[in-house]
XYZ file of N, CA, C and O in Angstrom:
344
model
N 9.546 -20.667 1.632
C 8.453 -21.079 0.779
C 7.631 -22.152 1.478
O 8.147 -23.183 1.826
N 6.358 -21.933 1.671
C 5.500 -22.944 2.276
C 5.120 -23.982 1.228
O 4.767 -23.650 0.104
N 5.203 -25.244 1.596
C 4.853 -26.329 0.674
C 3.339 -26.518 0.655
O 2.649 -26.283 1.639
N 2.831 -26.932 -0.491
C 1.400 -27.185 -0.648
C 1.110 -28.663 -0.415
O 1.955 -29.509 -0.617
N -0.101 -28.965 -0.003
C -0.530 -30.343 0.190
C -1.061 -30.891 -1.129
O -1.453 -30.128 -2.008
N -1.120 -32.253 -1.278
C -1.601 -32.832 -2.527
C -2.976 -32.344 -2.941
O -3.255 -32.179 -4.120
N -3.836 -32.080 -1.991
C -5.187 -31.620 -2.320
C -5.247 -30.141 -2.682
O -6.300 -29.626 -3.032
N -4.139 -29.456 -2.626
C -4.092 -28.024 -2.901
C -3.844 -27.683 -4.368
O -3.356 -26.604 -4.675
N -4.196 -28.549 -5.284
C -3.898 -28.277 -6.693
C -4.601 -27.024 -7.189
O -4.098 -26.355 -8.088
N -5.726 -26.656 -6.623
C -6.440 -25.458 -7.078
C -5.661 -24.176 -6.800
O -5.910 -23.156 -7.423
N -4.696 -24.259 -5.891
C -3.868 -23.090 -5.576
C -2.713 -22.930 -6.565
O -1.990 -21.949 -6.506
N -2.543 -23.877 -7.481
C -1.445 -23.824 -8.449
C -1.904 -23.019 -9.656
O -2.678 -23.494 -10.485
N -1.447 -21.779 -9.725
C -1.868 -20.890 -10.812
C -0.685 -20.306 -11.578
O -0.877 -19.520 -12.488
N 0.529 -20.697 -11.172
C 1.719 -20.175 -11.840
C 2.817 -21.232 -11.836
O 2.717 -22.243 -11.140
N 3.854 -20.967 -12.589
C 4.999 -21.873 -12.611
C 5.614 -21.985 -11.222
O 5.962 -23.081 -10.768
N 5.747 -20.870 -10.515
C 6.331 -20.889 -9.167
C 5.479 -21.716 -8.210
O 6.011 -22.462 -7.381
N 4.140 -21.611 -8.334
C 3.245 -22.433 -7.510
C 3.466 -23.916 -7.807
O 3.478 -24.747 -6.892
N 3.621 -24.257 -9.096
C 3.830 -25.655 -9.468
C 5.146 -26.168 -8.897
O 5.208 -27.284 -8.378
N 6.176 -25.356 -8.943
C 7.465 -25.754 -8.369
C 7.302 -26.044 -6.880
O 7.722 -27.097 -6.384
N 6.679 -25.134 -6.146
C 6.445 -25.331 -4.703
C 5.630 -26.592 -4.456
O 5.926 -27.385 -3.562
N 4.577 -26.762 -5.253
C 3.689 -27.913 -5.099
C 4.459 -29.217 -5.293
O 4.368 -30.134 -4.479
N 5.221 -29.329 -6.387
C 5.917 -30.582 -6.696
C 7.017 -30.888 -5.691
O 7.174 -32.045 -5.274
N 7.754 -29.877 -5.263
C 8.803 -30.109 -4.269
C 8.174 -30.538 -2.944
O 8.646 -31.470 -2.291
N 7.095 -29.888 -2.557
C 6.391 -30.283 -1.334
C 5.797 -31.680 -1.436
O 5.841 -32.463 -0.481
N 5.258 -32.007 -2.603
C 4.692 -33.339 -2.818
C 5.789 -34.397 -2.707
O 5.612 -35.428 -2.055
N 6.930 -34.147 -3.312
C 8.047 -35.092 -3.229
C 8.494 -35.283 -1.783
O 8.761 -36.413 -1.349
N 8.553 -34.203 -1.016
C 8.926 -34.308 0.400
C 7.945 -35.181 1.163
O 8.346 -36.019 1.971
N 6.650 -34.994 0.912
C 5.629 -35.773 1.613
C 5.671 -37.250 1.220
O 5.445 -38.120 2.053
N 5.931 -37.522 -0.045
C 6.067 -38.919 -0.480
C 7.287 -39.543 0.184
O 7.226 -40.655 0.720
N 8.389 -38.828 0.167
C 9.647 -39.333 0.730
C 9.508 -39.698 2.201
O 10.011 -40.725 2.645
N 8.819 -38.867 2.974
C 8.728 -39.150 4.413
C 7.459 -39.912 4.800
O 7.178 -40.085 5.975
N 6.701 -40.382 3.812
C 5.565 -41.259 4.083
C 4.255 -40.575 4.396
O 3.270 -41.251 4.703
N 4.193 -39.251 4.325
C 2.931 -38.558 4.601
C 1.928 -38.712 3.476
O 0.727 -38.543 3.687
N 2.388 -38.997 2.264
C 1.506 -39.235 1.122
C 1.751 -40.666 0.657
O 2.825 -40.989 0.153
N 0.758 -41.551 0.862
C 0.924 -42.926 0.397
C 0.835 -42.983 -1.127
O 0.113 -42.196 -1.747
N 1.605 -43.875 -1.713
C 1.618 -43.995 -3.167
C 1.400 -45.440 -3.589
O 1.788 -46.370 -2.897
N 0.731 -45.612 -4.701
C 0.580 -46.919 -5.334
C 1.706 -47.139 -6.333
O 2.078 -48.269 -6.607
N 2.196 -46.066 -6.931
C 3.149 -46.152 -8.035
C 4.485 -45.549 -7.617
O 4.763 -44.384 -7.863
N 5.324 -46.373 -6.994
C 6.591 -45.890 -6.456
C 7.707 -45.847 -7.505
O 8.660 -45.103 -7.351
N 7.585 -46.618 -8.579
C 8.658 -46.607 -9.578
C 8.358 -45.586 -10.665
O 7.213 -45.214 -10.908
N 9.411 -45.140 -11.325
C 9.248 -44.178 -12.417
C 8.355 -44.736 -13.512
O 7.489 -44.035 -14.038
N 8.542 -45.988 -13.857
C 7.745 -46.609 -14.908
C 6.261 -46.609 -14.546
O 5.414 -46.206 -15.351
N 5.938 -47.044 -13.346
C 4.540 -47.066 -12.912
C 3.953 -45.660 -12.876
O 2.809 -45.440 -13.241
N 4.748 -44.702 -12.392
C 4.303 -43.316 -12.298
C 3.991 -42.745 -13.680
O 2.940 -42.159 -13.906
N 4.912 -42.943 -14.627
C 4.702 -42.433 -15.985
C 3.494 -43.090 -16.635
O 2.665 -42.423 -17.258
N 3.368 -44.392 -16.473
C 2.232 -45.113 -17.048
C 0.919 -44.628 -16.445
O -0.052 -44.359 -17.157
N 0.884 -44.474 -15.126
C -0.331 -44.000 -14.460
C -0.686 -42.589 -14.915
O -1.861 -42.277 -15.123
N 0.320 -41.728 -15.081
C 0.057 -40.368 -15.571
C -0.583 -40.433 -16.954
O -1.549 -39.720 -17.239
N -0.055 -41.293 -17.814
C -0.622 -41.425 -19.157
C -2.060 -41.892 -19.136
O -2.921 -41.337 -19.830
N -2.345 -42.909 -18.313
C -3.721 -43.408 -18.237
C -4.662 -42.374 -17.613
O -5.814 -42.248 -18.015
N -4.166 -41.625 -16.629
C -5.026 -40.610 -16.010
C -5.334 -39.504 -17.012
O -6.461 -39.037 -17.099
N -4.339 -39.089 -17.771
C -4.568 -38.081 -18.808
C -5.572 -38.603 -19.829
O -6.460 -37.874 -20.280
N -5.460 -39.876 -20.169
C -6.412 -40.486 -21.107
C -7.839 -40.423 -20.559
O -8.791 -40.263 -21.323
N -8.003 -40.497 -19.247
C -9.322 -40.495 -18.618
C -9.818 -39.094 -18.259
O -10.850 -38.959 -17.597
N -9.124 -38.052 -18.695
C -9.481 -36.685 -18.309
C -10.899 -36.292 -18.715
O -11.560 -35.560 -17.977
N -11.369 -36.741 -19.873
C -12.737 -36.393 -20.278
C -13.738 -36.809 -19.203
O -14.608 -36.036 -18.820
N -13.599 -38.042 -18.718
C -14.494 -38.533 -17.670
C -14.315 -37.791 -16.363
O -15.280 -37.508 -15.653
N -13.071 -37.464 -16.025
C -12.794 -36.724 -14.796
C -13.527 -35.389 -14.802
O -14.229 -35.034 -13.847
N -13.368 -34.619 -15.894
C -14.024 -33.317 -15.959
C -15.537 -33.460 -16.064
O -16.277 -32.666 -15.481
N -16.005 -34.460 -16.778
C -17.444 -34.699 -16.884
C -18.043 -34.987 -15.508
O -19.099 -34.459 -15.159
N -17.354 -35.810 -14.700
C -17.829 -36.128 -13.347
C -17.870 -34.902 -12.446
O -18.662 -34.853 -11.498
N -17.029 -33.939 -12.709
C -17.013 -32.689 -11.936
C -17.984 -31.661 -12.503
O -18.109 -30.573 -11.969
N -18.653 -32.008 -13.619
C -19.582 -31.075 -14.247
C -18.870 -29.921 -14.926
O -19.424 -28.829 -15.031
N -17.649 -30.161 -15.400
C -16.847 -29.114 -16.014
C -16.489 -29.497 -17.442
O -16.493 -30.671 -17.802
N -16.171 -28.494 -18.238
C -15.705 -28.714 -19.604
C -14.226 -29.111 -19.582
O -13.458 -28.603 -18.769
N -13.852 -29.975 -20.495
C -12.443 -30.328 -20.670
C -11.726 -29.104 -21.236
O -12.164 -28.539 -22.238
N -10.635 -28.648 -20.588
C -9.940 -27.463 -21.102
C -9.237 -27.755 -22.429
O -8.806 -28.883 -22.684
N -9.124 -26.731 -23.259
C -8.408 -26.876 -24.527
C -6.901 -26.999 -24.303
O -6.217 -27.700 -25.044
N -6.395 -26.310 -23.307
C -4.970 -26.343 -22.990
C -4.812 -26.571 -21.490
O -5.632 -26.090 -20.704
N -3.769 -27.283 -21.082
C -3.584 -27.523 -19.651
C -3.196 -26.250 -18.906
O -2.516 -25.384 -19.435
N -3.632 -26.174 -17.674
C -3.253 -25.075 -16.781
C -2.163 -25.592 -15.831
O -1.901 -26.793 -15.765
N -1.564 -24.686 -15.098
C -0.603 -25.113 -14.080
C -1.290 -26.022 -13.068
O -0.709 -26.996 -12.596
N -2.542 -25.709 -12.737
C -3.291 -26.553 -11.802
C -3.457 -27.962 -12.354
O -3.269 -28.949 -11.637
N -3.818 -28.084 -13.623
C -4.015 -29.407 -14.208
C -2.717 -30.213 -14.198
O -2.728 -31.413 -13.921
N -1.610 -29.575 -14.465
C -0.334 -30.282 -14.422
C -0.072 -30.803 -13.005
O 0.368 -31.941 -12.822
N -0.364 -30.001 -11.989
C -0.224 -30.439 -10.598
C -1.142 -31.622 -10.317
O -0.749 -32.585 -9.645
N -2.365 -31.573 -10.841
C -3.306 -32.678 -10.652
C -2.776 -33.968 -11.278
O -2.942 -35.050 -10.716
N -2.151 -33.867 -12.445
C -1.588 -35.040 -13.115
C -0.524 -35.698 -12.236
O -0.520 -36.922 -12.056
N 0.364 -34.890 -11.661
C 1.394 -35.438 -10.780
C 0.778 -36.115 -9.563
O 1.190 -37.211 -9.187
N -0.209 -35.490 -8.958
C -0.865 -36.078 -7.788
C -1.572 -37.376 -8.139
O -1.457 -38.373 -7.426
N -2.316 -37.360 -9.226
C -3.066 -38.540 -9.621
C -2.146 -39.702 -9.994
O -2.455 -40.853 -9.695
N -1.030 -39.414 -10.618
C -0.128 -40.478 -11.054
C 0.475 -41.258 -9.885
O 0.913 -42.391 -10.052
N 0.470 -40.681 -8.712
C 0.982 -41.400 -7.543
C 0.068 -42.541 -7.125
O 0.525 -43.528 -6.563
N -1.230 -42.412 -7.409
C -2.182 -43.405 -6.908
C -3.054 -44.046 -7.984
O -3.744 -45.017 -7.725
N -3.058 -43.515 -9.184
C -3.902 -44.027 -10.260
C -3.358 -45.360 -10.760
O -2.170 -45.503 -10.974
N -4.232 -46.345 -10.900
C -3.787 -47.650 -11.401
C -4.436 -47.967 -12.713
O -5.495 -47.560 -13.019
């Protein structure tokens, strides 16, 4: 299984893609290829919550509608953003 890079969230279209993405992301964080602001579980969870809260602005800035339900891609984006969102 080839691992996906953090910027590859658009390639996450299924549960299996999300699994590959998250395992690859964890590997990159572990070996220092992906720098993180939020190294603790508490910081990560808090950052994920705040990023989700800011989703309206995120989609508005991209010129897109806020989805009614999350996609596998959006879940991958939440994990990526929570590593660096403050």
